[in-house]
Amino acid sequence: GSYKYSNEAAPETLNKRQVLYKYWARWGCWYKYQPLDHIREYFGEKIGIYFAWLGFYTAWLLPASIVGVLVFLYGVITFDGNIPA
């Protein structure tokens, strides 16, 4: 079916593709958890496991990236006071 839906449609009347589009595949939903059961039902086991791994990997990379940005900013701020640099 089509991914397009009307805004006044009840959530239980949406097909699998419309549910994924409304609650997952939109730019405004980037901070929400992935509906892995719906992804698995629509795309299959292998793709569902891929998206589960991708979400897990991204979540664990976030703290490392924050530390990296902080170290970079510290280096930029103290660059003038460091004689060897």
Coordinates of N, CA, C and O in Angstrom, one line a residue, residues 7 12-14 38-39 59 61 77-78:
N7 N -4.2 12.7 8.3 CA -3.9 13.0 9.7 C -4.9 12.6 10.7 O -4.6 12.3 11.8
E12 N -4.7 2.4 14.5 CA -5.0 1.0 14.2 C -5.5 0.7 12.8 O -5.5 -0.4 12.3
T13 N -5.8 1.8 12.0 CA -6.2 1.6 10.6 C -5.1 1.7 9.6 O -5.3 1.5 8.5
L14 N -3.9 2.1 10.1 CA -2.7 2.3 9.2 C -2.1 0.9 8.9 O -2.1 0.0 9.7
H38 N 8.2 -3.6 14.1 CA 7.6 -3.2 12.8 C 8.6 -3.3 11.7 O 8.2 -3.8 10.6
I39 N 9.8 -2.9 11.9 CA 10.8 -3.0 10.9 C 11.1 -4.5 10.5 O 11.2 -4.8 9.3
A59 N 24.3 4.5 19.4 CA 24.1 4.9 20.8 C 25.5 4.9 21.5 O 25.8 5.7 22.4
L61 N 28.5 5.1 20.2 CA 29.4 6.1 19.6 C 29.2 7.5 20.1 O 30.1 8.4 20.0
I77 N 41.4 26.0 22.4 CA 41.5 27.0 23.4 C 42.9 27.2 23.9 O 43.4 28.3 24.1
T78 N 43.6 26.1 24.1 CA 45.0 26.2 24.7 C 46.1 26.2 23.6 O 47.2 26.1 24.0

